[in-house]
Coordinates of C-alpha atoms in Angstrom, one line a residue:
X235 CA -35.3 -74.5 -11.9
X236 CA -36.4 -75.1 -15.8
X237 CA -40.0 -75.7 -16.3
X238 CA -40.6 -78.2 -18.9
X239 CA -42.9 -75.7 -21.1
X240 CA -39.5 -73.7 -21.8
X241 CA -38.9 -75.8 -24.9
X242 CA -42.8 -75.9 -26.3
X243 CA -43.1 -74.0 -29.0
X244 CA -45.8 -71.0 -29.1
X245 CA -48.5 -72.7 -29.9
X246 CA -48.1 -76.0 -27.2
X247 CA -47.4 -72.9 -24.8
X248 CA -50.9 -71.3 -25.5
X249 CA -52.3 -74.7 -25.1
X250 CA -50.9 -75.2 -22.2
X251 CA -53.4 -74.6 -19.0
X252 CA -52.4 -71.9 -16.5
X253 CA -52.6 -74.2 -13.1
X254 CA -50.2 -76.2 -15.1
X255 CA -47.6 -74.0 -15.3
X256 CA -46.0 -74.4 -11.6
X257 CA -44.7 -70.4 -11.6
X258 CA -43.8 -69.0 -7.8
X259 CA -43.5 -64.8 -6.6
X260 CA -40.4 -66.3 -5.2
X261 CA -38.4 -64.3 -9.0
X262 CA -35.9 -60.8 -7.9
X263 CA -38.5 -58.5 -9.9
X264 CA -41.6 -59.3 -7.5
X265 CA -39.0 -59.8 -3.9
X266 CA -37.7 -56.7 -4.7
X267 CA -41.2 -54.7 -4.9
X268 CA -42.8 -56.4 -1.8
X269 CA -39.2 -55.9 0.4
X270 CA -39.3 -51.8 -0.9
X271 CA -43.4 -52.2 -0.4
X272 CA -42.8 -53.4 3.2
X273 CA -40.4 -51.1 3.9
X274 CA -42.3 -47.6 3.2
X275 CA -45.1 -49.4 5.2
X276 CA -42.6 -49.6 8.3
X277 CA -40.9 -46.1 7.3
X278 CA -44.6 -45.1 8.1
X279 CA -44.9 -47.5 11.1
X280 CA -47.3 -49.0 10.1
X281 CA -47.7 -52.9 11.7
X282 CA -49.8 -54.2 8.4
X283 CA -48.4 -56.2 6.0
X284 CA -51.0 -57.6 3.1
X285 CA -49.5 -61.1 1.5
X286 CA -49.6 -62.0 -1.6
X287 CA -50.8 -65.0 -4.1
X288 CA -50.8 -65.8 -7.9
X289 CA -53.8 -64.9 -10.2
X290 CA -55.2 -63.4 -13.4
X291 CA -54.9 -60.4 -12.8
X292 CA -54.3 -57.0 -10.3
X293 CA -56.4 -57.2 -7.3
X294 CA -56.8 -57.1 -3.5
X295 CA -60.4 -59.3 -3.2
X296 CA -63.2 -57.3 -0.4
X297 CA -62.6 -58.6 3.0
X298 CA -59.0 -60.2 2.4
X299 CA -55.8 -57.8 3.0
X300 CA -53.5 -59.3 1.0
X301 CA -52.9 -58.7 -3.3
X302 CA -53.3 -60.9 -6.5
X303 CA -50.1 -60.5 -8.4
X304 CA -50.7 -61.3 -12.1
X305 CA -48.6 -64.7 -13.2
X306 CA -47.6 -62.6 -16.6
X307 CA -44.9 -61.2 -14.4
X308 CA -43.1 -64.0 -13.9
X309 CA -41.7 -64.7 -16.7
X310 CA -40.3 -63.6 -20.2
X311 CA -42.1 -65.6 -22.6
X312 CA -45.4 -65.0 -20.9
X313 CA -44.9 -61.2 -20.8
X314 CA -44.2 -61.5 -23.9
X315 CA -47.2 -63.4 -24.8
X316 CA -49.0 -60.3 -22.8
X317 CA -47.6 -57.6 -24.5
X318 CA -48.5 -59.1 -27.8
X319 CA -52.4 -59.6 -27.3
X320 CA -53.3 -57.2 -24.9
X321 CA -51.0 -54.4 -26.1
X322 CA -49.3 -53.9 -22.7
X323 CA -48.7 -55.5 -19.5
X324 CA -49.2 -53.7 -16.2
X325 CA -46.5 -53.7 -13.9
X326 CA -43.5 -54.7 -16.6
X327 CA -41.6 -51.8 -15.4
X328 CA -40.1 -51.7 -11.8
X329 CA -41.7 -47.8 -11.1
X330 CA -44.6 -49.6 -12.5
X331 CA -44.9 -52.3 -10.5
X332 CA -44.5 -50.1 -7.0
X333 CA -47.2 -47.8 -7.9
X334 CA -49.8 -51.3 -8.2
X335 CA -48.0 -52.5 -4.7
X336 CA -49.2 -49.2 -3.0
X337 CA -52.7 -49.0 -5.0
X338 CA -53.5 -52.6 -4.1
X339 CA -52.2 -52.0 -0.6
X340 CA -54.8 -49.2 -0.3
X341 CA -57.4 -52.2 -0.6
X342 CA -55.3 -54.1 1.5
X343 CA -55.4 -51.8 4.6
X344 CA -58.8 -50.8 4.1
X345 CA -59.8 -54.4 4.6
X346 CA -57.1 -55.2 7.0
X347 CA -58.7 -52.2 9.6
X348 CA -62.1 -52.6 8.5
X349 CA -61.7 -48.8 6.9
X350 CA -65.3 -48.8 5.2
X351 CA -67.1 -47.7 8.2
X352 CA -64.4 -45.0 9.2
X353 CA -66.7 -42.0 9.9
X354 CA -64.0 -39.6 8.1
X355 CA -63.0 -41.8 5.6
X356 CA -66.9 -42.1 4.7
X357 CA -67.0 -38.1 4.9
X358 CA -64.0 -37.6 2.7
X359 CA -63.9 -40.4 0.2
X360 CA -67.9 -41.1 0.1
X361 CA -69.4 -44.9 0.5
X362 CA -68.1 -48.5 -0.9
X363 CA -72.0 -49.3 -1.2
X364 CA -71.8 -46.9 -4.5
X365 CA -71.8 -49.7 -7.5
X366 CA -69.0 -50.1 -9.4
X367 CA -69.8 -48.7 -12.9
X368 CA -68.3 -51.6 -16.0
X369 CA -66.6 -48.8 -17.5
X370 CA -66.2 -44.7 -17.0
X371 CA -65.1 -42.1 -18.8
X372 CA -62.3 -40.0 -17.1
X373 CA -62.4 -36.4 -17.1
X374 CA -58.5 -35.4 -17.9
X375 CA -58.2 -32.1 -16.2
X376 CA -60.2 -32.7 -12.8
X377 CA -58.8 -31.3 -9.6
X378 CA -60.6 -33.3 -7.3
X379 CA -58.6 -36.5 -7.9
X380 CA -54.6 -37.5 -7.4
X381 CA -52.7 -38.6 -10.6
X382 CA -51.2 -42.0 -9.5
X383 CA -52.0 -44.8 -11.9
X384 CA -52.4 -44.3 -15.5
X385 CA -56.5 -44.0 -16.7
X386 CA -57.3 -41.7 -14.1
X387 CA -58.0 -44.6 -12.2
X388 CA -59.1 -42.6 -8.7
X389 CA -62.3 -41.0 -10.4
X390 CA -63.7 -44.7 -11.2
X391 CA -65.2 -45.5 -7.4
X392 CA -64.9 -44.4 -4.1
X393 CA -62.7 -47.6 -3.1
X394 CA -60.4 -46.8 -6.1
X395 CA -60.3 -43.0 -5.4
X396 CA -59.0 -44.0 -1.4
X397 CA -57.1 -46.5 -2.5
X398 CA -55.2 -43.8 -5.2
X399 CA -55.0 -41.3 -2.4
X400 CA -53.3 -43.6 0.2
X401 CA -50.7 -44.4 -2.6
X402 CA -49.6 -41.3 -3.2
X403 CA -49.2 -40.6 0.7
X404 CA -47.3 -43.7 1.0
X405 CA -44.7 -42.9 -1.8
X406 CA -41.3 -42.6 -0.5
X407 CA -40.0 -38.5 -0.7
X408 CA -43.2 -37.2 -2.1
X409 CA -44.2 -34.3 0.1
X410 CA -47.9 -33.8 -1.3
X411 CA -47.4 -31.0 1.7
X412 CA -45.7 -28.8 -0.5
X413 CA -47.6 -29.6 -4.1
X414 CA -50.1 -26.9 -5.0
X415 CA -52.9 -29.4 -4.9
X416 CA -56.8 -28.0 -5.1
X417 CA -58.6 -27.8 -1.9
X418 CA -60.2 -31.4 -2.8
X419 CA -57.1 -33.2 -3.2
X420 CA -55.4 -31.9 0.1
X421 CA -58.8 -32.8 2.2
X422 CA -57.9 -36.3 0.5
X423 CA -54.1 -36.7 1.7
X424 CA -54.9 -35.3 5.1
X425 CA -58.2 -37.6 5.8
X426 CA -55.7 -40.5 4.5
X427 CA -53.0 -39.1 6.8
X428 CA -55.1 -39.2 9.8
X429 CA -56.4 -42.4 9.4
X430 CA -53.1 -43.3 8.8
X431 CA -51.7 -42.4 11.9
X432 CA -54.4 -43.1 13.9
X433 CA -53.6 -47.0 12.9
X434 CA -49.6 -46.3 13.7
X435 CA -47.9 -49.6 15.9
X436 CA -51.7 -51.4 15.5
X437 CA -52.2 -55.2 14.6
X438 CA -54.6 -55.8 12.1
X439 CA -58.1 -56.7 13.1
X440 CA -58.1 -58.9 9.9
X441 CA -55.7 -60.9 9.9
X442 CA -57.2 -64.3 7.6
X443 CA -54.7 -65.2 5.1
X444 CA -56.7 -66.1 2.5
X445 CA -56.6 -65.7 -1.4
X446 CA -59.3 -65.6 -4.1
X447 CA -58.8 -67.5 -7.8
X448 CA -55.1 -68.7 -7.7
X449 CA -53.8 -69.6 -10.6
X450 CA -53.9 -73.2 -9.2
X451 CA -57.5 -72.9 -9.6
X452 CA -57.6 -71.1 -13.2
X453 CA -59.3 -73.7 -15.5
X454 CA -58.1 -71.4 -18.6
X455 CA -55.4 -72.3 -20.8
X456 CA -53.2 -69.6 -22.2
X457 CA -55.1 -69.1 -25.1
X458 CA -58.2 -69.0 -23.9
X459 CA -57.1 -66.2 -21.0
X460 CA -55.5 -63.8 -23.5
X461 CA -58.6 -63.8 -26.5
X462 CA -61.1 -63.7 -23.1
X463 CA -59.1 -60.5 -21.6
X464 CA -58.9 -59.2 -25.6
X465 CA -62.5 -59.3 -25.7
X466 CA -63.1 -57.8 -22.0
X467 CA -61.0 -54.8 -22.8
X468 CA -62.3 -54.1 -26.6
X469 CA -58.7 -54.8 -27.7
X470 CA -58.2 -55.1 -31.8
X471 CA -56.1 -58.1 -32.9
X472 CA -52.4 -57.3 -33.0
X473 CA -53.1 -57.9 -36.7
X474 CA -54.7 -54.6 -36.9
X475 CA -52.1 -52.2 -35.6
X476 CA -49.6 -54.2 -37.0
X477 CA -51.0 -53.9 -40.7
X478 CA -50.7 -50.0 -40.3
X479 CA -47.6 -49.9 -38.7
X480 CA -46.0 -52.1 -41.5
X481 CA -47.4 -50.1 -44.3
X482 CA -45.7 -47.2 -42.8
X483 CA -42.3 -48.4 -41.1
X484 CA -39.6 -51.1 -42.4
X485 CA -38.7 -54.2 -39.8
X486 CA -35.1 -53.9 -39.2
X487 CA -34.2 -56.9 -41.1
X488 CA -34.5 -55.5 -44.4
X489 CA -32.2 -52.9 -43.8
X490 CA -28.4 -53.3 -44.9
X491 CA -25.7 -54.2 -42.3
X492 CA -25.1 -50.6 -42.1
X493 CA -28.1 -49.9 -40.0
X494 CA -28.8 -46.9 -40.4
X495 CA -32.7 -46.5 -39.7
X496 CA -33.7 -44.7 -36.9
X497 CA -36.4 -46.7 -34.2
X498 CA -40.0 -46.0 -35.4
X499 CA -40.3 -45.8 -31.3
X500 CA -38.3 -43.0 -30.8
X501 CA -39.6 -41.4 -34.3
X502 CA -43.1 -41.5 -32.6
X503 CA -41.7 -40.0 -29.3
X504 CA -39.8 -37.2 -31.2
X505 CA -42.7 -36.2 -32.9
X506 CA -45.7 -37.2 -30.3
X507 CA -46.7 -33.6 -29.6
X508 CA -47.4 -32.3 -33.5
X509 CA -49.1 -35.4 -33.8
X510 CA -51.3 -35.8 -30.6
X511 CA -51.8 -32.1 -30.8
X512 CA -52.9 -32.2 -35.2
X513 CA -54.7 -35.0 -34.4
X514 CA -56.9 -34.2 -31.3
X515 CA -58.3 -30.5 -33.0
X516 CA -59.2 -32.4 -36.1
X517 CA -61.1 -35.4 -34.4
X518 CA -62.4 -32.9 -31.7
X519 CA -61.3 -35.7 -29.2
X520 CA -59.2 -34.5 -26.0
X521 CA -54.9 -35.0 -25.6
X522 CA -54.9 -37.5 -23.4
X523 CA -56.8 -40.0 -25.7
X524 CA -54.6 -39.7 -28.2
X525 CA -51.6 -39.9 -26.3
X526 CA -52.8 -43.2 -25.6
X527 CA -52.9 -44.5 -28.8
X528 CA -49.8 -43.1 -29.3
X529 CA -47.6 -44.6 -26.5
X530 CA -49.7 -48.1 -27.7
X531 CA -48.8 -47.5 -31.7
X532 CA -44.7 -47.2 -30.2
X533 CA -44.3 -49.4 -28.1
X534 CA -45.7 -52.3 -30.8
X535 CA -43.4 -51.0 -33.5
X536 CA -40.2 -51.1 -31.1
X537 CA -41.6 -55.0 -30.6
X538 CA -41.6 -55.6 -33.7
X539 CA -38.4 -54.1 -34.6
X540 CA -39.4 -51.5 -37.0
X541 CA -37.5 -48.3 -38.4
X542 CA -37.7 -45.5 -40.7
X543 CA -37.2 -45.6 -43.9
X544 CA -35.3 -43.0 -45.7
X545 CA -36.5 -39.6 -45.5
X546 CA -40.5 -40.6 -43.9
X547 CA -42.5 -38.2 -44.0
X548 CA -45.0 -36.9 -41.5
X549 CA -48.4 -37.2 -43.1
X550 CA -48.3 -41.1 -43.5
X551 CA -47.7 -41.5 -39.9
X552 CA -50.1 -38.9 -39.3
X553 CA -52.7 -41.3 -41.4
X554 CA -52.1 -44.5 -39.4
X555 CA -52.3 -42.7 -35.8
X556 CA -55.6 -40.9 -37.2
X557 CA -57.1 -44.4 -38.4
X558 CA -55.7 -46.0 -34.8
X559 CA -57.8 -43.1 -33.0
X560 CA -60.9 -44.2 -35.0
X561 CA -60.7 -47.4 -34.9
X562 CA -60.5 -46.9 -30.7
X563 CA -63.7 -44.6 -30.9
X564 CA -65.4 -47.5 -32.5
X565 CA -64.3 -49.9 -29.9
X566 CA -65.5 -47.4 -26.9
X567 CA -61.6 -48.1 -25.7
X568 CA -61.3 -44.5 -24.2
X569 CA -64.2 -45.5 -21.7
X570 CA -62.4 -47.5 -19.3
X571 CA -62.6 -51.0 -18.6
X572 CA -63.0 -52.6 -15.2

């Protein structure tokens, strides 16, 4: 079924309040994670299965087992509209989107079995008491935390470090038995495994069906919950980043009907190594934060359609991803946002 707001323009669009936009999880993208969701849950027969409302953002709420699926996802225009202010959108890609199902499920079955007073999961994973910190700063190379989402997102709090943990065990065909994980990580997958099958064929002693700040409730318009979320992540203007990447790269409508330019995205992917690695020893920062800015810096200039010119060289590219890095420090970006 058309919505109405199809036909407004960009700007009536960003006017428009969220409540009022009448989207439903009922699209293939979002069916088809929750059906391959509930189905590694029964592969490991387990009886829980956490439901699911429209919100904000990413997020299973304390004492509710069931997940927040941001409305960004459900449709085009307002990915799109994502994409553009925030500089990504979490979830977009299908792999993407599993990996939040199984983190959010984590929270999900932790409230579902009442998982905070576990004595081993206490032992293992340490206390949900501990405050939540408004931002952290990941340390790249620990051994004590799984690799699931992107951020290092287990080392932020014990919830989010079980919640990691029980992701990874969940994921179809990955036999953490076998990986050379430190001692740490394999206490992890084996408290989580235990737990795990200690719960195997039980109902859910929580069983409310509750949700937390539906969209229905939102009293934001589009506008005002992109510039808000901007803000709450440190996020420059698109302006910014645009404004280097056009003094460097060409939008593809200049170029002759020939078309020969190459993608500035694949350009920045062919040569993301020289650059991350020239760029990290001269700002003294580590890999992983510039690889950051780097996956940001291509996936805007494939958005906006730019190429190479003829025969670009490295060191203005080089220029643009050093003054993005910068500009990041500035904006305490690398310390990450919760």
């Amino acid at each position: 079924m058309k919505r109405i707001w199809e036909e407004d323009s960009d700007q009536d669009l960003l006017s428009r309040p969220l409540r009022s936009l009448g989207l439903s999880l009922e699209t293939p993208f979002i069916a088809d994670g929750v059906r391959q969701l509930y189905f590694e849950l029964h592969k490991k027969n387990l009886v829980f299965r956490p439901h699911f409302w429209i919100s904000e953002e990413w997020f299973c709420p304390d004492g509710i087992p069931g997940i927040a699926v941001p409305f960004y996802l459900l449709h085009p225009r307002l990915l799109n509209f994502e994409k553009k202010f925030i500089g990504y959108a979490e979830g977009e890609q299908f792999p993407d989107l599993l990996k939040l199902l199984r983190h959010e499920t984590g929270h999900a079955v932790d409230n579902a079995y009442g998982l905070r007073k576990n004595a081993l999961r206490l032992e293992i994973f340490g206390s949900s008491e501990k405050p939540y910190p408004r931002s952290y700063l990941p340390q790249a190379h620990s051994r004590r935390f799984v690799r699931h989402l992107r951020d290092f997102y287990s080392q932020s709090h014990p919830d989010e470090d079980f919640a990691e943990t029980f992701a990874v065990w969940l994921t179809p065909n990955f036999e953490w038995r076998k990986k050379s994980y430190g001692r740490s990580i394999r206490k992890k997958l084996e408290a989580i495994d235990h737990i795990m099958s200690s719960l195997q064929g039980r109902s859910p002693l929580n069983q409310f069906r509750g949700t937390y700040e539906p969209l229905h409730r939102s009293r934001l318009t589009l506008r005002q919950y992109l510039y808000k979320k901007r803000r709450r992540l440190g996020v420059a203007p698109p302006s910014d980043m645009d404004a280097k990447l056009m003094a460097v790269f060409r939008n593809k409508l200049t170029y002759s009907p020939k078309g020969q330019g190459q993608k500035a995205g694949e350009f920045f992917k062919i040569h993301r190594n020289y650059l991350r690695d020239k760029i990290s020893l001269g700002l003294g920062e580590p890999k992983y934060r510039i690889d950051h800015v780097i996956r940001r810096m291509s996936q805007r200039a494939d958005e906006l359609g730019l190429q190479i010119g003829h025969n670009l060289k490295l060191g203005p590219l080089l220029d643009i991803v050093t003054a993005q890095s910068l500009d990041d420090l500035l904006r305490n970006r690398h310390h990450i946002i919760l």
